[in-house]
Amino acid sequence: MTDASLTPPTRPRVKMKPKSNARAIRHGFPWVYANELVTDRRTKKLAPGSLAVLEDEAGRSLGLVAVNPESKIIARMLDRNPDAQIDVAWCAARLSRAQELRAQLYDAPFYRLVHAEADGLPGVVIDRFGDTCVMQPNAAWAEAHLEALAQALGEVTGCTVILKNASGRTRGLEGLDDQNAVLKGAAPEAPVPVEMNGATYMADLTGGQKTGLFYDQRDNHAFAARLVAPGARVLDVFSHVGGFGLAMLAAGAGHATCVDGSAAALDLATAGAAASGHGDRFEARQGDAFDVLAALGAEGAQFDVVVCDPPAFAPSKQALEAGLRAYERVAKLAAPLVKPGGYLGLCSCSHAADLTRFRNASARGIGKGGRRGQLLHTGYAGADHPQMPQLAESGYLKAVFFRLD
């Protein structure tokens, strides 16, 4: 006789509409949009983050999904097994697989540990800083299972501190709050030093942007460093904590100027330069990046390498055209600052702006800036930010490097 207390409750079932693209779900696409799902009163009453069995229009099971009636992404695929139990063991299995990959790729535990859907944890981002993990639970199901996720994370990584960062834009779209929290241990009282590409970066894990540091640009920092000749003058615009500038100083640049609108970010960049032993060759310049680029142009400033890594100018399809114009303007203002034979790196973290459109906008801007260039290299996020082939949004970062005449 079966103990009723051990029998999992019957899960609600949600069904895709006729002519919706169930085939894409079968082939690995992880999202169901609100206009693809039958949303009767029962479905609309499901609490955000509820688990349900997803069926195609013929009633055939597609897997276990997390449902959020308040989101345009109304269902996220969690497991192809509709009977899967989303508990500590399930979370630990996904986290262990993610941890194994990063441990193989990196010598030290400083990396993106979980990159959402691409690591089988939809909407969850986790960055690791040694013994501290910063988690962004950007989907309602993750918020509902936060305790299990945190417990599994501690077990898999051995981290003594786990922080919840609730600053992500996606949380608002999911109807979630913006309250940060300490889930384990005590929050660090000072910025955490992170060694990358021969430089030391200072990551503010409690008051900085996102999780405190952008690991995704690590490989692009390394490429920019290869362009530096000894004694070169370099400019890093939208620098945050000095990502490109510090890497180029570590490679032998004679002087780096970092530009950002945030005084706090520039203080961290300055501290990073000092910790790297390059404080005497570093300059921080606070201000609106467009204004500073224009002012540098008026001053007749010239640099051997210029890199611009702006925020997402096109965070959605609705913002695409305006975003492309902004990328073009960045290139137009930056190109004249590059010495003949020097290098210009331009970046975009807007998933709505695909590589072709971003590259074309950059080339137009260079032309309007009175320069011509060779496209040398196209870079993407590092391997700790794996892409889910079925989900274009997981491959958001692009970096294009030009040699200008």
CSV table of C-alpha atoms in Angstrom, one decimal:
chain,number,residue,atom,x,y,z
A,1,MET,CA,0.0,0.0,0.0
A,2,THR,CA,1.4,3.4,-1.0
A,3,ASP,CA,1.8,6.1,1.7
A,4,ALA,CA,-0.3,9.0,0.5
A,5,SER,CA,2.1,11.4,2.2
A,6,LEU,CA,4.8,10.3,-0.3
A,7,THR,CA,2.7,10.6,-3.4
A,8,PRO,CA,3.4,13.8,-5.2
A,9,PRO,CA,0.3,16.0,-5.7
A,10,THR,CA,-1.3,15.9,-9.1
A,11,ARG,CA,0.1,18.8,-11.1
A,12,PRO,CA,-2.0,21.2,-13.2
A,13,ARG,CA,-1.8,20.8,-16.9
A,14,VAL,CA,-1.5,23.7,-19.4
A,15,LYS,CA,-2.0,23.3,-23.1
A,16,MET,CA,-0.5,25.0,-26.1
A,17,LYS,CA,-3.0,26.6,-28.6
A,18,PRO,CA,-3.7,25.0,-32.0
A,19,LYS,CA,-1.2,26.1,-34.6
A,20,SER,CA,1.3,27.2,-31.9
A,21,ASN,CA,4.8,26.0,-32.4
A,22,ALA,CA,5.0,22.9,-30.2
A,23,ARG,CA,7.7,21.5,-32.5
A,24,ALA,CA,10.1,24.2,-31.4
A,25,ILE,CA,9.5,23.2,-27.8
A,26,ARG,CA,10.2,19.6,-28.7
A,27,HIS,CA,13.4,20.6,-30.4
A,28,GLY,CA,14.7,22.5,-27.4
A,29,PHE,CA,13.2,26.0,-27.4
A,30,PRO,CA,12.7,26.8,-23.7
A,31,TRP,CA,10.0,29.4,-23.6
A,32,VAL,CA,6.2,29.5,-24.3
A,33,TYR,CA,4.8,33.0,-24.9
A,34,ALA,CA,1.5,34.1,-23.5
A,35,ASN,CA,-0.2,34.1,-26.9
A,36,GLU,CA,0.8,30.5,-27.5
A,37,LEU,CA,-0.9,29.0,-24.4
A,38,VAL,CA,-4.5,28.4,-23.6
A,39,THR,CA,-5.1,30.8,-20.7
A,40,ASP,CA,-8.4,29.8,-19.1
A,41,ARG,CA,-9.4,31.0,-15.7
A,42,ARG,CA,-7.7,28.0,-14.0
A,43,THR,CA,-4.4,28.8,-15.7
A,44,LYS,CA,-4.7,32.6,-14.9
A,45,LYS,CA,-5.1,31.7,-11.3
A,46,LEU,CA,-1.8,29.8,-11.0
A,47,ALA,CA,0.6,31.6,-8.7
A,48,PRO,CA,3.7,32.9,-10.5
A,49,GLY,CA,6.3,30.2,-10.5
A,50,SER,CA,3.8,27.3,-10.2
A,51,LEU,CA,4.9,24.0,-11.8
A,52,ALA,CA,2.7,22.4,-14.4
A,53,VAL,CA,2.8,19.8,-17.2
A,54,LEU,CA,2.9,21.4,-20.6
A,55,GLU,CA,0.9,19.6,-23.3
A,56,ASP,CA,0.7,20.2,-27.1
A,57,GLU,CA,-2.7,20.8,-28.7
A,58,ALA,CA,-3.3,17.1,-28.9
A,59,GLY,CA,-2.8,16.6,-25.2
A,60,ARG,CA,0.7,15.0,-25.5
A,61,SER,CA,3.1,15.9,-22.7
A,62,LEU,CA,6.1,18.1,-23.6
A,63,GLY,CA,7.6,18.3,-20.1
A,64,LEU,CA,7.5,20.2,-16.8
A,65,VAL,CA,7.3,23.9,-17.0
A,66,ALA,CA,7.2,26.8,-14.5
A,67,VAL,CA,4.2,29.1,-15.2
A,68,ASN,CA,3.9,32.8,-14.6
A,69,PRO,CA,0.6,34.2,-15.9
A,70,GLU,CA,2.0,37.7,-15.2
A,71,SER,CA,4.8,37.4,-17.7
A,72,LYS,CA,4.9,37.5,-21.5
A,73,ILE,CA,7.0,34.4,-21.1
A,74,ILE,CA,4.2,32.5,-19.5
A,75,ALA,CA,6.0,29.1,-19.3
A,76,ARG,CA,9.7,28.1,-19.0
A,77,MET,CA,10.8,24.5,-19.6
A,78,LEU,CA,12.4,23.0,-16.5
A,79,ASP,CA,12.6,19.3,-17.3
A,80,ARG,CA,11.6,17.1,-20.2
A,81,ASN,CA,10.4,14.6,-17.5
A,82,PRO,CA,6.9,15.8,-16.5
A,83,ASP,CA,7.2,14.0,-13.1
A,84,ALA,CA,10.6,15.6,-12.2
A,85,GLN,CA,10.8,16.8,-8.6
A,86,ILE,CA,12.2,20.3,-8.4
A,87,ASP,CA,14.1,20.0,-5.1
A,88,VAL,CA,17.6,20.3,-3.7
A,89,ALA,CA,18.8,17.2,-5.5
A,90,TRP,CA,17.4,18.4,-8.8
A,91,CYS,CA,19.1,21.8,-8.4
A,92,ALA,CA,22.4,20.2,-7.2
A,93,ALA,CA,22.5,18.0,-10.4
A,94,ARG,CA,22.2,21.1,-12.6
A,95,LEU,CA,24.7,23.1,-10.6
A,96,SER,CA,27.2,20.2,-10.5
A,97,ARG,CA,27.1,20.0,-14.3
A,98,ALA,CA,27.7,23.7,-14.5
A,99,GLN,CA,30.5,23.6,-12.0
A,100,GLU,CA,32.3,20.8,-13.8
A,101,LEU,CA,32.5,22.8,-17.0
A,102,ARG,CA,33.9,25.9,-15.3
A,103,ALA,CA,36.4,23.9,-13.2
A,104,GLN,CA,37.7,22.5,-16.5
A,105,LEU,CA,37.9,25.9,-18.1
A,106,TYR,CA,39.4,28.1,-15.4
A,107,ASP,CA,42.2,27.7,-12.9
A,108,ALA,CA,40.6,29.8,-10.2
A,109,PRO,CA,36.9,29.9,-9.0
A,110,PHE,CA,36.1,33.3,-10.5
A,111,TYR,CA,33.6,33.0,-13.3
A,112,ARG,CA,29.9,32.9,-14.3
A,113,LEU,CA,28.8,29.6,-12.7
A,114,VAL,CA,25.3,29.5,-14.2
A,115,HIS,CA,24.1,31.2,-17.4
A,116,ALA,CA,20.4,30.7,-17.1
A,117,GLU,CA,18.7,28.6,-19.8
A,118,ALA,CA,22.0,27.5,-21.3
A,119,ASP,CA,22.8,25.7,-18.0
A,120,GLY,CA,19.4,24.3,-17.5
A,121,LEU,CA,18.3,26.8,-14.8
A,122,PRO,CA,15.9,29.2,-16.6
A,123,GLY,CA,16.3,32.8,-15.6
A,124,VAL,CA,19.0,32.1,-13.0
A,125,VAL,CA,22.4,33.8,-13.2
A,126,ILE,CA,25.1,33.0,-10.7
A,127,ASP,CA,28.6,34.5,-10.7
A,128,ARG,CA,31.2,33.1,-8.4
A,129,PHE,CA,33.9,35.1,-6.6
A,130,GLY,CA,36.0,32.6,-4.8
A,131,ASP,CA,34.1,31.5,-1.7
A,132,THR,CA,31.2,33.9,-2.5
A,133,CYS,CA,28.4,33.4,-5.0
A,134,VAL,CA,26.1,36.1,-6.2
A,135,MET,CA,22.8,34.8,-7.5
A,136,GLN,CA,20.2,36.6,-9.6
A,137,PRO,CA,16.9,34.7,-9.5
A,138,ASN,CA,15.3,36.5,-12.5
A,139,ALA,CA,12.3,34.1,-12.9
A,140,ALA,CA,9.4,33.5,-10.6
A,141,TRP,CA,10.1,29.8,-10.3
A,142,ALA,CA,13.6,30.5,-9.0
A,143,GLU,CA,12.3,33.0,-6.4
A,144,ALA,CA,9.8,30.3,-5.3
A,145,HIS,CA,12.6,27.7,-5.0
A,146,LEU,CA,15.2,30.1,-3.7
A,147,GLU,CA,15.9,28.1,-0.5
A,148,ALA,CA,16.5,24.9,-2.5
A,149,LEU,CA,18.7,26.7,-4.9
A,150,ALA,CA,20.8,28.3,-2.2
A,151,GLN,CA,21.2,25.0,-0.3
A,152,ALA,CA,22.2,23.1,-3.4
A,153,LEU,CA,24.6,25.9,-4.4
A,154,GLY,CA,26.3,25.7,-1.0
A,155,GLU,CA,26.6,22.0,-1.2
A,156,VAL,CA,28.0,21.9,-4.7
A,157,THR,CA,30.5,24.8,-4.5
A,158,GLY,CA,31.4,24.8,-0.8
A,159,CYS,CA,30.9,28.6,-0.9
A,160,THR,CA,30.5,30.2,2.6
A,161,VAL,CA,28.7,33.3,1.4
A,162,ILE,CA,25.7,33.4,-1.0
A,163,LEU,CA,24.1,36.7,-1.9
A,164,LYS,CA,20.9,37.4,-3.7
A,165,ASN,CA,21.0,40.3,-6.2
A,166,ALA,CA,17.6,41.5,-7.3
A,167,SER,CA,18.6,44.3,-9.5
A,168,GLY,CA,17.9,42.6,-12.8
A,169,ARG,CA,15.5,44.3,-15.3
A,170,THR,CA,13.9,40.9,-15.9
A,171,ARG,CA,12.7,40.6,-12.4
A,172,GLY,CA,10.4,43.5,-13.0
A,173,LEU,CA,9.0,41.8,-16.1
A,174,GLU,CA,8.3,38.7,-13.9
A,175,GLY,CA,6.5,40.8,-11.3
A,176,LEU,CA,9.3,40.2,-8.7
A,177,ASP,CA,10.7,42.7,-6.1
A,178,ASP,CA,14.1,44.4,-6.1
A,179,GLN,CA,15.1,43.4,-2.6
A,180,ASN,CA,18.6,42.1,-2.2
A,181,ALA,CA,19.4,39.5,0.5
A,182,VAL,CA,22.1,37.5,2.2
A,183,LEU,CA,21.2,33.9,1.8
A,184,LYS,CA,24.2,32.4,3.6
A,185,GLY,CA,27.1,33.8,5.6
A,186,ALA,CA,27.9,37.5,5.9
A,187,ALA,CA,28.2,39.9,3.0
A,188,PRO,CA,31.7,41.1,2.3
A,189,GLU,CA,32.4,44.6,3.8
A,190,ALA,CA,34.9,45.6,1.1
A,191,PRO,CA,35.3,45.0,-2.7
A,192,VAL,CA,36.6,41.6,-3.7
A,193,PRO,CA,39.8,41.5,-5.8
A,194,VAL,CA,39.5,39.4,-8.9
A,195,GLU,CA,42.6,38.4,-11.0
A,196,MET,CA,42.0,38.3,-14.8
A,197,ASN,CA,44.3,38.7,-17.7
A,198,GLY,CA,47.2,39.9,-15.5
A,199,ALA,CA,45.2,42.7,-13.9
A,200,THR,CA,43.4,43.0,-10.6
A,201,TYR,CA,39.7,44.1,-10.7
A,202,MET,CA,37.8,45.3,-7.6
A,203,ALA,CA,34.3,43.8,-7.5
A,204,ASP,CA,31.6,45.4,-5.3
A,205,LEU,CA,29.3,42.5,-4.7
A,206,THR,CA,26.7,44.4,-2.7
A,207,GLY,CA,26.5,47.9,-4.2
A,208,GLY,CA,27.9,47.5,-7.7
A,209,GLN,CA,26.2,46.9,-11.0
A,210,LYS,CA,24.6,43.5,-11.5
A,211,THR,CA,26.6,40.9,-9.6
A,212,GLY,CA,29.6,43.2,-9.2
A,213,LEU,CA,31.8,42.4,-12.3
A,214,PHE,CA,31.2,41.5,-15.9
A,215,TYR,CA,33.0,38.2,-16.6
A,216,ASP,CA,31.6,38.0,-20.1
A,217,GLN,CA,34.2,40.4,-21.6
A,218,ARG,CA,37.2,38.4,-20.2
A,219,ASP,CA,38.2,37.0,-23.6
A,220,ASN,CA,37.6,40.3,-25.4
A,221,HIS,CA,39.8,42.1,-22.8
A,222,ALA,CA,42.5,39.6,-23.7
A,223,PHE,CA,42.2,40.3,-27.4
A,224,ALA,CA,42.4,44.1,-26.8
A,225,ALA,CA,45.5,43.5,-24.7
A,226,ARG,CA,47.2,41.8,-27.8
A,227,LEU,CA,46.8,45.1,-29.7
A,228,VAL,CA,48.8,47.1,-27.2
A,229,ALA,CA,52.4,48.0,-28.1
A,230,PRO,CA,54.7,49.0,-25.2
A,231,GLY,CA,54.0,52.5,-24.0
A,232,ALA,CA,50.7,52.8,-26.0
A,233,ARG,CA,48.1,55.3,-24.9
A,234,VAL,CA,44.7,53.6,-24.6
A,235,LEU,CA,41.1,54.8,-23.9
A,236,ASP,CA,38.4,52.7,-22.3
A,237,VAL,CA,34.9,54.3,-22.6
A,238,PHE,CA,31.9,53.1,-20.6
A,239,SER,CA,34.7,51.4,-18.6
A,240,HIS,CA,32.7,50.3,-15.5
A,241,VAL,CA,35.5,49.1,-13.1
A,242,GLY,CA,38.2,49.4,-15.8
A,243,GLY,CA,37.7,46.2,-17.8
A,244,PHE,CA,39.6,46.9,-21.0
A,245,GLY,CA,41.8,49.7,-19.6
A,246,LEU,CA,43.3,47.6,-16.8
A,247,ALA,CA,43.9,44.6,-19.1
A,248,MET,CA,45.7,46.8,-21.6
A,249,LEU,CA,47.8,48.4,-18.8
A,250,ALA,CA,48.8,44.9,-17.7
A,251,ALA,CA,49.9,44.2,-21.3
A,252,GLY,CA,52.3,47.1,-21.3
A,253,ALA,CA,50.2,50.2,-22.2
A,254,GLY,CA,52.0,53.4,-21.1
A,255,HIS,CA,48.8,55.2,-20.1
A,256,ALA,CA,45.1,54.3,-19.8
A,257,THR,CA,42.2,56.7,-19.6
A,258,CYS,CA,38.9,55.2,-18.3
A,259,VAL,CA,35.6,57.0,-18.9
A,260,ASP,CA,32.4,56.3,-17.1
A,261,GLY,CA,29.4,58.1,-15.7
A,262,SER,CA,29.6,56.4,-12.3
A,263,ALA,CA,32.0,57.9,-9.8
A,264,ALA,CA,31.7,54.7,-7.7
A,265,ALA,CA,32.7,52.5,-10.7
A,266,LEU,CA,35.7,54.7,-11.4
A,267,ASP,CA,36.8,54.6,-7.8
A,268,LEU,CA,36.9,50.8,-8.1
A,269,ALA,CA,38.8,51.1,-11.4
A,270,THR,CA,41.3,53.4,-9.7
A,271,ALA,CA,41.7,51.0,-6.9
A,272,GLY,CA,42.2,48.1,-9.4
A,273,ALA,CA,44.9,50.1,-11.2
A,274,ALA,CA,46.7,50.7,-7.9
A,275,ALA,CA,46.3,47.0,-6.9
A,276,SER,CA,47.7,46.0,-10.3
A,277,GLY,CA,50.7,48.2,-9.8
A,278,HIS,CA,49.7,50.7,-12.6
A,279,GLY,CA,48.2,53.5,-10.6
A,280,ASP,CA,50.7,56.1,-11.9
A,281,ARG,CA,49.7,55.3,-15.5
A,282,PHE,CA,46.0,55.4,-15.0
A,283,GLU,CA,43.5,58.3,-15.3
A,284,ALA,CA,39.8,58.3,-14.5
A,285,ARG,CA,37.5,60.7,-16.3
A,286,GLN,CA,33.9,60.9,-15.1
A,287,GLY,CA,31.1,62.2,-17.3
A,288,ASP,CA,28.6,61.3,-19.9
A,289,ALA,CA,30.4,59.2,-22.4
A,290,PHE,CA,29.1,61.0,-25.5
A,291,ASP,CA,30.1,64.3,-24.0
A,292,VAL,CA,33.6,63.1,-23.1
A,293,LEU,CA,34.1,61.6,-26.5
A,294,ALA,CA,33.1,64.9,-28.1
A,295,ALA,CA,35.4,66.8,-25.7
A,296,LEU,CA,38.4,64.6,-26.4
A,297,GLY,CA,37.8,65.1,-30.1
A,298,ALA,CA,37.7,68.9,-29.6
A,299,GLU,CA,41.0,68.6,-27.7
A,300,GLY,CA,42.6,66.7,-30.5
A,301,ALA,CA,43.4,63.8,-28.3
A,302,GLN,CA,44.8,60.7,-30.0
A,303,PHE,CA,45.1,57.1,-28.7
A,304,ASP,CA,46.7,53.9,-30.0
A,305,VAL,CA,43.7,51.8,-28.9
A,306,VAL,CA,40.1,52.9,-28.1
A,307,VAL,CA,37.5,50.6,-26.8
A,308,CYS,CA,33.8,51.5,-26.2
A,309,ASP,CA,31.6,49.0,-24.2
A,310,PRO,CA,28.3,50.8,-23.7
A,311,PRO,CA,25.2,49.5,-21.9
A,312,ALA,CA,22.4,47.8,-23.8
A,313,PHE,CA,21.2,50.6,-26.1
A,314,ALA,CA,18.7,48.1,-27.7
A,315,PRO,CA,17.3,46.0,-24.8
A,316,SER,CA,14.1,45.2,-26.8
A,317,LYS,CA,12.9,45.0,-30.4
A,318,GLN,CA,11.0,48.2,-29.8
A,319,ALA,CA,14.3,50.0,-28.9
A,320,LEU,CA,16.3,48.5,-31.8
A,321,GLU,CA,16.4,51.4,-34.3
A,322,ALA,CA,17.2,54.0,-31.6
A,323,GLY,CA,19.8,51.6,-30.2
A,324,LEU,CA,21.5,51.2,-33.6
A,325,ARG,CA,21.7,54.9,-34.0
A,326,ALA,CA,23.3,55.2,-30.6
A,327,TYR,CA,25.9,52.5,-31.5
A,328,GLU,CA,26.6,54.4,-34.8
A,329,ARG,CA,27.1,57.6,-32.9
A,330,VAL,CA,29.6,56.0,-30.5
A,331,ALA,CA,31.6,54.8,-33.5
A,332,LYS,CA,31.4,58.2,-35.2
A,333,LEU,CA,32.7,60.0,-32.1
A,334,ALA,CA,35.4,57.4,-31.2
A,335,ALA,CA,36.9,56.8,-34.6
A,336,PRO,CA,38.6,60.3,-34.9
A,337,LEU,CA,40.4,59.6,-31.6
A,338,VAL,CA,42.3,56.6,-33.0
A,339,LYS,CA,45.8,57.3,-34.4
A,340,PRO,CA,46.4,56.2,-38.0
A,341,GLY,CA,47.1,52.5,-37.8
A,342,GLY,CA,45.5,52.2,-34.4
A,343,TYR,CA,42.7,50.1,-33.2
A,344,LEU,CA,39.0,50.6,-32.3
A,345,GLY,CA,37.0,48.1,-30.4
A,346,LEU,CA,33.2,48.4,-30.2
A,347,CYS,CA,30.9,46.3,-28.1
A,348,SER,CA,27.2,45.6,-27.8
A,349,CYS,CA,25.3,43.6,-25.1
A,350,SER,CA,21.9,44.1,-26.8
A,351,HIS,CA,20.4,40.8,-27.8
A,352,ALA,CA,17.9,42.6,-30.0
A,353,ALA,CA,20.7,44.0,-32.1
A,354,ASP,CA,22.1,41.0,-33.9
A,355,LEU,CA,25.8,40.9,-35.0
A,356,THR,CA,25.1,42.0,-38.6
A,357,ARG,CA,23.1,45.0,-37.7
A,358,PHE,CA,25.6,46.0,-34.9
A,359,ARG,CA,28.6,45.6,-37.2
A,360,ASN,CA,26.9,47.6,-40.0
A,361,ALA,CA,26.0,50.4,-37.5
A,362,SER,CA,29.6,50.4,-36.3
A,363,ALA,CA,31.0,50.6,-39.8
A,364,ARG,CA,28.6,53.4,-40.7
A,365,GLY,CA,29.8,55.4,-37.7
A,366,ILE,CA,33.4,54.9,-38.5
A,367,GLY,CA,32.8,56.2,-42.0
A,368,LYS,CA,30.8,59.2,-40.7
A,369,GLY,CA,33.8,59.8,-38.4
A,370,GLY,CA,35.9,60.3,-41.5
A,371,ARG,CA,37.8,57.0,-41.2
A,372,ARG,CA,38.1,53.7,-42.9
A,373,GLY,CA,38.9,50.4,-41.2
A,374,GLN,CA,39.7,46.7,-41.5
A,375,LEU,CA,37.6,44.4,-39.4
A,376,LEU,CA,40.1,42.3,-37.6
A,377,HIS,CA,38.2,40.3,-35.0
A,378,THR,CA,34.7,39.5,-33.8
A,379,GLY,CA,34.4,38.4,-30.2
A,380,TYR,CA,31.7,37.0,-28.0
A,381,ALA,CA,31.1,36.2,-24.4
A,382,GLY,CA,33.5,33.7,-22.8
A,383,ALA,CA,32.9,30.0,-22.4
A,384,ASP,CA,31.5,30.5,-18.9
A,385,HIS,CA,28.6,32.2,-20.7
A,386,PRO,CA,27.5,29.2,-23.0
A,387,GLN,CA,24.9,29.8,-25.6
A,388,MET,CA,21.7,27.8,-25.9
A,389,PRO,CA,21.5,27.2,-29.7
A,390,GLN,CA,17.7,27.4,-29.7
A,391,LEU,CA,17.7,30.7,-27.8
A,392,ALA,CA,19.2,33.7,-29.6
A,393,GLU,CA,19.0,35.8,-26.4
A,394,SER,CA,21.7,33.7,-24.7
A,395,GLY,CA,24.2,34.9,-27.3
A,396,TYR,CA,23.8,38.6,-26.5
A,397,LEU,CA,27.4,39.9,-26.5
A,398,LYS,CA,29.3,41.1,-29.6
A,399,ALA,CA,32.6,42.8,-29.9
A,400,VAL,CA,34.1,44.0,-33.2
A,401,PHE,CA,37.7,45.3,-33.5
A,402,PHE,CA,38.9,47.4,-36.4
A,403,ARG,CA,42.3,48.7,-37.5
A,404,LEU,CA,41.8,52.2,-38.8
A,405,ASP,CA,43.7,54.0,-41.6
